Tab-separated table of C-alpha atoms in Angstrom:
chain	number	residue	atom	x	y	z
G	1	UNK	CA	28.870	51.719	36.878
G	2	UNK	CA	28.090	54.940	34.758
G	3	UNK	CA	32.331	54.608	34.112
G	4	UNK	CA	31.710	51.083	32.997
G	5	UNK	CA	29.405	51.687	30.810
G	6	UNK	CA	31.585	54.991	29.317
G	7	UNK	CA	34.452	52.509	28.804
G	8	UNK	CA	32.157	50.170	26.978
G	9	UNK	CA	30.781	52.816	24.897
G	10	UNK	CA	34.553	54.236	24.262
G	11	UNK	CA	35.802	51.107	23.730
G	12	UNK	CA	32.588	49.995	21.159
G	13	UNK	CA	32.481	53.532	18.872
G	14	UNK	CA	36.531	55.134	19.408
G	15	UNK	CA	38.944	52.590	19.888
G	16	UNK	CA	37.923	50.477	16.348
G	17	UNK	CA	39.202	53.431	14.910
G	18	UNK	CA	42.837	53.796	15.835
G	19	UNK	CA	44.128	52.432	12.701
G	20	UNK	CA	42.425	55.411	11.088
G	21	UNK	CA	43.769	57.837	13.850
G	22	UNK	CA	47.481	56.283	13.203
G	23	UNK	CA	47.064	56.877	9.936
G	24	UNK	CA	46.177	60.697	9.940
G	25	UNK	CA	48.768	61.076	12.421
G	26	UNK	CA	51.337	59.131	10.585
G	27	UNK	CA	50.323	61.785	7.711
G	28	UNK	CA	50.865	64.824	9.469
G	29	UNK	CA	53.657	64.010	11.747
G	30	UNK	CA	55.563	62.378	9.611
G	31	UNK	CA	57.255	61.058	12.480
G	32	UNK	CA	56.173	57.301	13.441
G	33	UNK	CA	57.121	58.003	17.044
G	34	UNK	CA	55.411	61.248	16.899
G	35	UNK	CA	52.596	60.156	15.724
G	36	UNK	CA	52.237	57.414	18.011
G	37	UNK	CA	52.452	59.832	20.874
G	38	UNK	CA	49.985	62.179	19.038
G	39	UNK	CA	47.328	59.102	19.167
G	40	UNK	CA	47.923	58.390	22.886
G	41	UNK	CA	47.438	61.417	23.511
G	42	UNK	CA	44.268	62.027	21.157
G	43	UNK	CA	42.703	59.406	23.096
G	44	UNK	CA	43.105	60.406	26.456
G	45	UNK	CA	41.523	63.274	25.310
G	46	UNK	CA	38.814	61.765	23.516
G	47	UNK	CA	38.369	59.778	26.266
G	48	UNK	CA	38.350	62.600	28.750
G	49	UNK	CA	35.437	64.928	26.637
G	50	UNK	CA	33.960	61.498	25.112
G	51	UNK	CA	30.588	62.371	27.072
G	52	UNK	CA	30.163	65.289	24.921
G	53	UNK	CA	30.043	62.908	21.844
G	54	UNK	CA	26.723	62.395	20.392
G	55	UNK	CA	25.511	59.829	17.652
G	56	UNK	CA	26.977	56.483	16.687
G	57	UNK	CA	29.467	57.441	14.418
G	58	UNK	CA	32.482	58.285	16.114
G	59	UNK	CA	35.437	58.318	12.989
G	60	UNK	CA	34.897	61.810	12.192
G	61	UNK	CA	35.232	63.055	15.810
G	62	UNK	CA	38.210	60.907	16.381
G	63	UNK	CA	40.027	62.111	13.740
G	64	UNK	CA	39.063	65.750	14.903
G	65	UNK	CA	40.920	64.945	18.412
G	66	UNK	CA	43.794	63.291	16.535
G	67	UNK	CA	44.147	66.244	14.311
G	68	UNK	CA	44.050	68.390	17.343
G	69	UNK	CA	46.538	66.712	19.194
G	70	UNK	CA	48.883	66.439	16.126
G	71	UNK	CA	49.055	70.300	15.292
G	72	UNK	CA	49.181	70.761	19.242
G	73	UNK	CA	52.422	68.775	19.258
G	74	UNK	CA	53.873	70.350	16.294
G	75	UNK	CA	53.150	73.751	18.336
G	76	UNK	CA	54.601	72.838	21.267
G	77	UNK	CA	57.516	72.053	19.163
G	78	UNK	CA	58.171	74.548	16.605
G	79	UNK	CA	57.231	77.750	18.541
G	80	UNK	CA	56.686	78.666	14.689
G	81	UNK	CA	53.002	78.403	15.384
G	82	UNK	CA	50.565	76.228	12.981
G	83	UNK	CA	52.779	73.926	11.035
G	84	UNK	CA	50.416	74.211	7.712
G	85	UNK	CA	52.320	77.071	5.848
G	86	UNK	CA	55.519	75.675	6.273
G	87	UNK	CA	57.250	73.891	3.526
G	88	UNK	CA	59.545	71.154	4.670
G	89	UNK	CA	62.161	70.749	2.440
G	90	UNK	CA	63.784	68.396	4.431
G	91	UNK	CA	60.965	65.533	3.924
G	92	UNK	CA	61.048	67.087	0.151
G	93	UNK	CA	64.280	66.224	-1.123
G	94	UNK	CA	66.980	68.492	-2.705
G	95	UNK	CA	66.813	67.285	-6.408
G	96	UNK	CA	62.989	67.665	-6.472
G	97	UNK	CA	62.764	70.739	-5.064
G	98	UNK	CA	65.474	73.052	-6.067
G	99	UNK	CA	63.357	75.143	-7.420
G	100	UNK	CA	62.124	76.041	-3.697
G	101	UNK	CA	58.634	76.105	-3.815
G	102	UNK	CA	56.304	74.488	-6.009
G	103	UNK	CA	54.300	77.865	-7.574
G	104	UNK	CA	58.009	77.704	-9.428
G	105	UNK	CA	56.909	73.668	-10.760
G	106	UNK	CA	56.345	73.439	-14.698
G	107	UNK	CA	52.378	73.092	-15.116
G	108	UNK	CA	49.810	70.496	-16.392
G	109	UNK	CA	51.481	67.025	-16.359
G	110	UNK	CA	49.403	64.425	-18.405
G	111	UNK	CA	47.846	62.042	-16.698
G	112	UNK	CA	49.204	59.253	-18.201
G	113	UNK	CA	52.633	60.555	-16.618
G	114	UNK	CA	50.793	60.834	-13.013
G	115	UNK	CA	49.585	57.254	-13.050
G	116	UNK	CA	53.336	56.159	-13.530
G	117	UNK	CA	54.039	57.998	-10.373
G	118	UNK	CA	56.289	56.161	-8.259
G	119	UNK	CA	55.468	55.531	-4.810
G	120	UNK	CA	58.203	57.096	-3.262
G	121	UNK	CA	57.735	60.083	-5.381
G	122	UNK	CA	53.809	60.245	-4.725
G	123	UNK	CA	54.830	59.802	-1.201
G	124	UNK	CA	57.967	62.402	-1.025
G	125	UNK	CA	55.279	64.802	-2.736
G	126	UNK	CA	52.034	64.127	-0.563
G	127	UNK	CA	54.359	64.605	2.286
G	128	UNK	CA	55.801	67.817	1.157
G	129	UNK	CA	52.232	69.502	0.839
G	130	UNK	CA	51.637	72.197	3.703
G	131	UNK	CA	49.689	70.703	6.259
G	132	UNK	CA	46.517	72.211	5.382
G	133	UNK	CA	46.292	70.722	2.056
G	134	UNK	CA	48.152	67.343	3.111
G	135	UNK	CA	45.465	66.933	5.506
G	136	UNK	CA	42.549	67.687	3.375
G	137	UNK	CA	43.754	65.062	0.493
G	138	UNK	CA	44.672	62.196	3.449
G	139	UNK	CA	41.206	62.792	4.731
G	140	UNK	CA	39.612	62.616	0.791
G	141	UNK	CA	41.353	60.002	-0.467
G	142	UNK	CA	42.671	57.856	2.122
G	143	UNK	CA	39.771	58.064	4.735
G	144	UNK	CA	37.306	58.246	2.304
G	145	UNK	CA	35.920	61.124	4.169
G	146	UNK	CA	32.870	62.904	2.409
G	147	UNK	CA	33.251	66.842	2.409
G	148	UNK	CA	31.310	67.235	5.556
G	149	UNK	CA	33.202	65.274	7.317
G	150	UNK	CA	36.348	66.670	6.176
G	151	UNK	CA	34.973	70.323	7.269
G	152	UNK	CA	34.049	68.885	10.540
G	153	UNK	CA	37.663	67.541	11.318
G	154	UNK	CA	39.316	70.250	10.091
G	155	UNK	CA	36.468	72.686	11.596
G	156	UNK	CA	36.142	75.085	8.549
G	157	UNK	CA	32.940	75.677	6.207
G	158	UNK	CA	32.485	73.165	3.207
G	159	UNK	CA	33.423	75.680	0.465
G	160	UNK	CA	37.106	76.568	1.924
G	161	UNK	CA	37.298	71.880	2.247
G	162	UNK	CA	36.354	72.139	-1.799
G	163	UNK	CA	39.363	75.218	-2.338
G	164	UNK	CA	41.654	73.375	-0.424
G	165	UNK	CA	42.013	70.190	-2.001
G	166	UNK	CA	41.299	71.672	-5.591
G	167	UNK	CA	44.264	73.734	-4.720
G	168	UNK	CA	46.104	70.809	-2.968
G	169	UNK	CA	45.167	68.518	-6.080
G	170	UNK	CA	46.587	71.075	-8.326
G	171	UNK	CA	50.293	71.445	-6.104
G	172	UNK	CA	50.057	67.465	-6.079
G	173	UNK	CA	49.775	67.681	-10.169
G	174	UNK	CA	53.095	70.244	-10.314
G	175	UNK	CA	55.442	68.759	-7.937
G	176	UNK	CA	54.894	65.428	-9.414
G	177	UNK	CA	55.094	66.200	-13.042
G	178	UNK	CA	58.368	68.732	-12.045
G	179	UNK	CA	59.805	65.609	-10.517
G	180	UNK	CA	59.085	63.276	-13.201
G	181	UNK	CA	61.275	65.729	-15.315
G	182	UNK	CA	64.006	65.501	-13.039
G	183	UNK	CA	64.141	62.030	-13.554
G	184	UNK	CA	63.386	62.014	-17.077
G	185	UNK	CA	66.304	63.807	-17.930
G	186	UNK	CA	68.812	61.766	-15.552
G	187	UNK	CA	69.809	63.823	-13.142
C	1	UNK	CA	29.360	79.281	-17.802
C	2	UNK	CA	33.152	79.563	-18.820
C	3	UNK	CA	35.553	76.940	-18.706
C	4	UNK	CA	36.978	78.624	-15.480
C	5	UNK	CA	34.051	78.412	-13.409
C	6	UNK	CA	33.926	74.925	-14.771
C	7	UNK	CA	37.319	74.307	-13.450
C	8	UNK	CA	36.522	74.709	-9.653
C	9	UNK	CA	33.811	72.273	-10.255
C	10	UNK	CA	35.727	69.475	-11.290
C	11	UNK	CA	37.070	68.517	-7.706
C	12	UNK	CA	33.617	68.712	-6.392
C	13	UNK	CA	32.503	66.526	-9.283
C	14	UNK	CA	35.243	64.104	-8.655
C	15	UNK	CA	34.323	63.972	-5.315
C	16	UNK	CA	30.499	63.446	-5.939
C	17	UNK	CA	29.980	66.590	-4.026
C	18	UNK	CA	27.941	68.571	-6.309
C	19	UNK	CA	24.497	68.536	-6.545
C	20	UNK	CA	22.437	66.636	-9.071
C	21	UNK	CA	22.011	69.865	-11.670
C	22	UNK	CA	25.743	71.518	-11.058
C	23	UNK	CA	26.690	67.605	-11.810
C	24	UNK	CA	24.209	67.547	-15.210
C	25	UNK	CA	25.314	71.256	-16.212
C	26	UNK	CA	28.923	69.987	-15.689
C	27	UNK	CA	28.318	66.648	-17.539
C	28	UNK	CA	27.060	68.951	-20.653
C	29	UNK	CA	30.133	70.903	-20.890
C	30	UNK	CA	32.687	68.343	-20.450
C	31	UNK	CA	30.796	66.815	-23.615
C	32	UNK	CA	31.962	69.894	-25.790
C	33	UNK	CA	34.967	70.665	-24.079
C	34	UNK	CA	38.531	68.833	-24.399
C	35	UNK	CA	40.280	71.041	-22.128
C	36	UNK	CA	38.194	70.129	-18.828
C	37	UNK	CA	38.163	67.097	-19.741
C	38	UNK	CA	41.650	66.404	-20.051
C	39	UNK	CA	41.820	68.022	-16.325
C	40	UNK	CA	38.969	66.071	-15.199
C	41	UNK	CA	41.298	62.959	-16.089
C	42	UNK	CA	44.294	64.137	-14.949
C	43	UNK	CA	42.519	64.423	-11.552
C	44	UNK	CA	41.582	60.772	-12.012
C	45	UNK	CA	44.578	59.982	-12.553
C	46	UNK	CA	45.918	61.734	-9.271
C	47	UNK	CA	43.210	60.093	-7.556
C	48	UNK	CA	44.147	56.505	-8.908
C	49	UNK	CA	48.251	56.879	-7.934
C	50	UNK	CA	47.197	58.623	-4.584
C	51	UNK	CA	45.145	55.283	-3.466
C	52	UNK	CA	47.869	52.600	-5.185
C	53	UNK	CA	50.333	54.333	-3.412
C	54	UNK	CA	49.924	57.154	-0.605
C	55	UNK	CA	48.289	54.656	2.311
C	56	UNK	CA	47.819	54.587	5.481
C	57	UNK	CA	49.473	53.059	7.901
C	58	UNK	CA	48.030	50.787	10.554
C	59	UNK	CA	48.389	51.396	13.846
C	60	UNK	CA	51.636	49.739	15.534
C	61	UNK	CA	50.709	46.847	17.780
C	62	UNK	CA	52.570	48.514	20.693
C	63	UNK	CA	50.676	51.536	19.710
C	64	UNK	CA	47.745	49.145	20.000
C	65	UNK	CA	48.159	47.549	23.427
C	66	UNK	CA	49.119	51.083	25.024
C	67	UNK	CA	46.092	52.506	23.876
C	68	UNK	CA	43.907	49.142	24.860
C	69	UNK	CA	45.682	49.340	28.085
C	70	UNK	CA	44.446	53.305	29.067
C	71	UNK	CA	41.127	51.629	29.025
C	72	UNK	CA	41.043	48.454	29.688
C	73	UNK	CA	38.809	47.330	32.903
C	74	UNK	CA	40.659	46.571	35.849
C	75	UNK	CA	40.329	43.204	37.926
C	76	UNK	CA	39.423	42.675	41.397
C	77	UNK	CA	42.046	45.373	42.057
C	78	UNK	CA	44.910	43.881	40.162
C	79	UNK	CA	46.669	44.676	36.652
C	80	UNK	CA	43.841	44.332	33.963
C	81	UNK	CA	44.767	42.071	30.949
C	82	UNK	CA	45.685	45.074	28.845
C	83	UNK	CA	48.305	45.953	31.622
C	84	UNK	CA	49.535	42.593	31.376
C	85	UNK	CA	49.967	42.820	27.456
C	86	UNK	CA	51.513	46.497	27.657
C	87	UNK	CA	54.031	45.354	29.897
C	88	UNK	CA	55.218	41.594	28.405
C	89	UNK	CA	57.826	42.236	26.214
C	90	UNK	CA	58.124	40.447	22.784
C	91	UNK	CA	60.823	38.538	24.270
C	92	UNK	CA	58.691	38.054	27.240
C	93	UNK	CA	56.103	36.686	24.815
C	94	UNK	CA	58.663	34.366	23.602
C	95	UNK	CA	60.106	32.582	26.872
C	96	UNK	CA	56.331	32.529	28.426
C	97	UNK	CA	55.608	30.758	24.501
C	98	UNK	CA	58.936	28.540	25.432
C	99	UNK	CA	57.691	27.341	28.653
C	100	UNK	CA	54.577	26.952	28.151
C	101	UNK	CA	55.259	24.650	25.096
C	102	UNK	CA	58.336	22.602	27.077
C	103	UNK	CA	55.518	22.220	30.274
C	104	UNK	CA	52.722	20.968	27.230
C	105	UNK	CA	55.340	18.748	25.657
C	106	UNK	CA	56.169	16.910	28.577
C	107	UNK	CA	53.327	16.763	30.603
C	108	UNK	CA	50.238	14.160	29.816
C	109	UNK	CA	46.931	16.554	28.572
C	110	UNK	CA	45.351	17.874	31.752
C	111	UNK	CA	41.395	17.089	32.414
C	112	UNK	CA	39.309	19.407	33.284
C	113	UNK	CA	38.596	22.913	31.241
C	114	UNK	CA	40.311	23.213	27.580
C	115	UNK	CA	42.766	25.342	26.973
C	116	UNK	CA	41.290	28.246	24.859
C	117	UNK	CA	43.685	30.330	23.128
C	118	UNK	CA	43.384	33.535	20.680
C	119	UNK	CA	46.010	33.519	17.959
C	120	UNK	CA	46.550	37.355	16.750
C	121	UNK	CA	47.949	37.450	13.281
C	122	UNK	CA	48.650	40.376	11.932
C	123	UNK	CA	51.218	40.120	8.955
C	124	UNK	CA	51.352	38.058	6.015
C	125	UNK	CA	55.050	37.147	6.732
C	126	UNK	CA	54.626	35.073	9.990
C	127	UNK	CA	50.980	33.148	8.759
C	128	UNK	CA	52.934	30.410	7.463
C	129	UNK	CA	55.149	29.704	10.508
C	130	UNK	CA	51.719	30.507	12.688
C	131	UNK	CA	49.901	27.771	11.132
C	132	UNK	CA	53.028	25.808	11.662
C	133	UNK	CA	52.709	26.437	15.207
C	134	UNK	CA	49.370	25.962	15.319
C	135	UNK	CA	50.039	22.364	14.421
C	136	UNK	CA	52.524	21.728	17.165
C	137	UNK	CA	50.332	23.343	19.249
C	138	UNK	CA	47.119	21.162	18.694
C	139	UNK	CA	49.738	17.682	18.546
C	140	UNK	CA	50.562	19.065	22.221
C	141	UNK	CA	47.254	19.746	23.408
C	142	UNK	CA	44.891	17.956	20.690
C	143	UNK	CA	42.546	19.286	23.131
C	144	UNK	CA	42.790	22.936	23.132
C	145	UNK	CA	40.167	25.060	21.777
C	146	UNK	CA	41.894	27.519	19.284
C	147	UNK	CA	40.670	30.675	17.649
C	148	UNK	CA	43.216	32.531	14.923
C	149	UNK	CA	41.722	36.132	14.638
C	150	UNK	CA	43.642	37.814	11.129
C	151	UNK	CA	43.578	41.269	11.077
C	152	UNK	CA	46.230	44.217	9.130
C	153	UNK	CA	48.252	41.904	6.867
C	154	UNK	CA	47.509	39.338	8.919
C	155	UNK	CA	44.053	38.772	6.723
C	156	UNK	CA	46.007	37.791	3.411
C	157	UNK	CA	46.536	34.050	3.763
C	158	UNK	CA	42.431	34.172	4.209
C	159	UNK	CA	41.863	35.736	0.911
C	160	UNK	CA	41.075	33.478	-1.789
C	161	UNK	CA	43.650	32.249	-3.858
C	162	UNK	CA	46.248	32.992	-1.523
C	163	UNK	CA	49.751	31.583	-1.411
C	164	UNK	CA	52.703	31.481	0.859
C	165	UNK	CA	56.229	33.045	-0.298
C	166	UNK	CA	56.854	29.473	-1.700
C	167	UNK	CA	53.901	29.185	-3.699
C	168	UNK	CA	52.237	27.130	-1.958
C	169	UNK	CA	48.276	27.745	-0.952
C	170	UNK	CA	47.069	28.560	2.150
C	171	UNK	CA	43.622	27.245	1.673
C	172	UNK	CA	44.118	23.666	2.152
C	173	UNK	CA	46.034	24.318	5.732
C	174	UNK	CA	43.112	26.276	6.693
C	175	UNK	CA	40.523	23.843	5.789
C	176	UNK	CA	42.525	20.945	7.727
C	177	UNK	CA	42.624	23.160	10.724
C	178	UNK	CA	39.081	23.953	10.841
C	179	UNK	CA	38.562	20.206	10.371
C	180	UNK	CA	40.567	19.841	13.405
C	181	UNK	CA	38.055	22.203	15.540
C	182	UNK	CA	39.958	25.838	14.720
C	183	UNK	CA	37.710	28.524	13.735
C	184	UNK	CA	39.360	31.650	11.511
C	185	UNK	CA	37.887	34.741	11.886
C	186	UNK	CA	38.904	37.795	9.707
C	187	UNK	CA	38.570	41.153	10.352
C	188	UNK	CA	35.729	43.302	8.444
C	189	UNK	CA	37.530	46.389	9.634
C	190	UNK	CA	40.729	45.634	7.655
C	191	UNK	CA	39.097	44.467	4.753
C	192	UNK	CA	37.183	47.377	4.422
C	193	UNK	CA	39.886	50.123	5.281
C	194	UNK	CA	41.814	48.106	2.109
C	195	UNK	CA	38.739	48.482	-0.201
C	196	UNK	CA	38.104	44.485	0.051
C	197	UNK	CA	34.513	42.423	0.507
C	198	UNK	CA	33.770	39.460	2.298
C	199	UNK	CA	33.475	37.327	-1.132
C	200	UNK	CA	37.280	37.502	-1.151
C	201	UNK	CA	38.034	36.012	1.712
C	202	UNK	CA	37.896	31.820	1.510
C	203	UNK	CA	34.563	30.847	2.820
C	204	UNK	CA	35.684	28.693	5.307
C	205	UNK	CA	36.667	31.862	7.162
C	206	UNK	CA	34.303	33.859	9.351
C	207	UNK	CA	34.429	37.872	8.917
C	208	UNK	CA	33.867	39.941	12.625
C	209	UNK	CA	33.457	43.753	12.511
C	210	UNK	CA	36.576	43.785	14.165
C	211	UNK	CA	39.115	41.658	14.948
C	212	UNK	CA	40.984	43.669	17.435
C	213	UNK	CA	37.652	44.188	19.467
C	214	UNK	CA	36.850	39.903	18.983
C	215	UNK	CA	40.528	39.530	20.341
C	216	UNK	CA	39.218	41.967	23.118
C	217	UNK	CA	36.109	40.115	23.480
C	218	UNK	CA	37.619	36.838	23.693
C	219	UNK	CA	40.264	37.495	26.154
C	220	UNK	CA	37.648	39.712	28.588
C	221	UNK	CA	34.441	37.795	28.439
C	222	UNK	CA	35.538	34.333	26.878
C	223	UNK	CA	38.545	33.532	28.752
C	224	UNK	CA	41.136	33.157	26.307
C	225	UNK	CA	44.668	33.562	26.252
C	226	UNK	CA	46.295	35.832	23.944
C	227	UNK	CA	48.710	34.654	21.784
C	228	UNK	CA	50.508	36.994	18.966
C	229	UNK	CA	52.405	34.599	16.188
């Protein structure tokens, strides 16, 4: 009976939130089968240590498993260690990032020129972002995550959550306005 | 303070992270100063093209039903319901749909309990050719007690206003459905996650915290079938 009422509890506070967990997954996977099997797994997991959840709400701690699970599969596959330094230029495209990194981006695009962003571009660019930033904007902006939350996923102190997505606002800015250049002068 | 100091604040000030006088003291200088404030809207900006266009992206249905299925309570030693699901095939689905429509067509309405059926729609696409169903359906078995649960894209054709790829609205189907003893319910979770409120969706609609856990709910305690159209 205690199991029964662990299901119901899992069931009632974790599973509403697998759209969310998809989500983050999708995000830093970038990999729709990937991800899937990084949220299958996640909630095994979360299922397996769910008695040492406390409270009621149960999004933030999901999405701390999920992000677990994620980086753990990335691991297991690259034996490069922590996927967040490195810079995929394979998801980035060649035209937009010739230049090889985006330090190398022109600066300060206006922000008239941002809201025009494409989708694919916004896309291409949020998905280029080293994981550590990627993660800390998806969390912001598409989770709606407050900065506490955000540290408690990611398990670092609130100050380095406010650094990182400054700083991951700030590549967002570059690599967009370098490849609204590229297509402003017809490549 | 300088403009630089400034400049780390803006994100937190974005955000609403920073306290009520770092947010006043911040509010001062962007008054006198163009620069921040040109950054402080280019950061709006970001913000507004990251949540048109970076989203996220719902959980797959198989996704769904795997993950439903790790926990899903087993019966009286058999394959739980969620088992069932995992396992049926779409084109399973489909022939079990087939048959079960050819044995309704041709067969005079059973007595005894109603039918009770959960439709699952999840994209905008198929609403038109569920409702479509739904009407064959309830000419088969004018009996059968249905209950369409929208949820993902599935929750469009209950916004207001809303109208198939022809142009035609969805509202009036709806209505003649519910006149017909179909209930609509709409997920809360869905409409939240895509920044919507209740008032949107047509009244005649009812809004459950979440429409994957009514399905649940339906199927476990209720009785109902499952039916994804």
């Amino acid at each position: 009976m205690l199991d029964e009422a662990k299901r119901g509890r899992f069931e009632r506070l974790v599973l509403p939130h697998l759209d969310a967990a998809y989500g983050l997954a999708r995000w830093l996977m970038r990999d729709t089968t990937q991800a899937e099997d990084a949220v299958q797994e996640a909630y095994l997991r979360a299922y397996r240590f769910f008695g040492t959840f406390r409270g009621e709400d149960a999004r933030p701690w999901i999405l701390g498993v999920v992000r677990n699970a994620c980086y753990s599969l990335l691991a297991r596959e690259r034996r490069a260690g922590p996927p967040a330094q490195a810079f995929d230029e394979e998801v980035h495209g060649e035209e937009a990032l010739a230049a090889g990194t985006v330090v190398r981006f022109p600066v300060d695009p206006e922000a008239a020129a941002i809201q025009r962003a494409e989708r694919e571009q916004l896309q291409a660019c949020l998905s280029a972002l080293p994981g550590e930033y990627r993660e800390a904007i998806v969390l912001r902006e598409l989770h709606g995550c407050s900065y506490r939350e955000i540290a408690q996923i990611v398990d670092v102190p609130i100050g380095t959550v406010m650094s990182r997505l400054a700083r991951a606002r700030k590549l967002l800015q570059r690599s967009l306005s370098a490849q609204m250049q590229d297509r402003g002068t017809g490549t | 303070m300088s403009c630089k100091d400034n400049a780390k604040l803006l994100d937190g000030y974005l955000d609403g992270e920073l306290d009520l006088p770092a947010a006043l003291a911040l509010e001062d200088h962007l008054q006198s100063c163009g620069q921040c404030k040109a950054a402080l809207e280019r950061l709006r900006a970001l913000r507004s093209a990251l949540r048109r266009h970076a989203v996220l992206e719902a959980a797959p249905d198989a996704l769904r039903k795997r993950v439903a299925a790790q926990f899903a309570p087993r019966r009286r030693g058999g394959l739980g319901w969620g088992w069932g699901l995992a396992l049926a095939t779409p084109g399973m689905m489909a022939l079990v749909l087939v048959a079960w429509l050819v044995l309704a067509g041709t067969q005079p309405p059973a007595a005894g309990p109603a039918t009770r059926i959960v439709y699952h729609i999840s994209s905008t696409a198929t609403a038109r050719d569920a409702l479509r169903n739904l009407g064959n359906h309830l000419n088969a078995t004018p009996h059968a007690k249905v209950i369409v649960v929208a949820h993902n894209e599935g929750v469009n054709f209950l916004l207001r206003g809303a109208r198939d790829a022809s142009g035609e609205a969805f509202e009036p189907a709806v209505e003649s459905f519910i006149g017909r003893g179909v209930e609509f319910r709409v997920c809360f979770n869905t409409l939240e996650r895509r920044g919507l409120g209740g008032g949107q969706v047509i009244p005649a609609a009812k809004l459950v915290p979440s429409g994957i856990a009514e399905i649940g709910r339906l199927q476990t305690e209720e009785g109902y079938a499952y039916m994804r159209l």
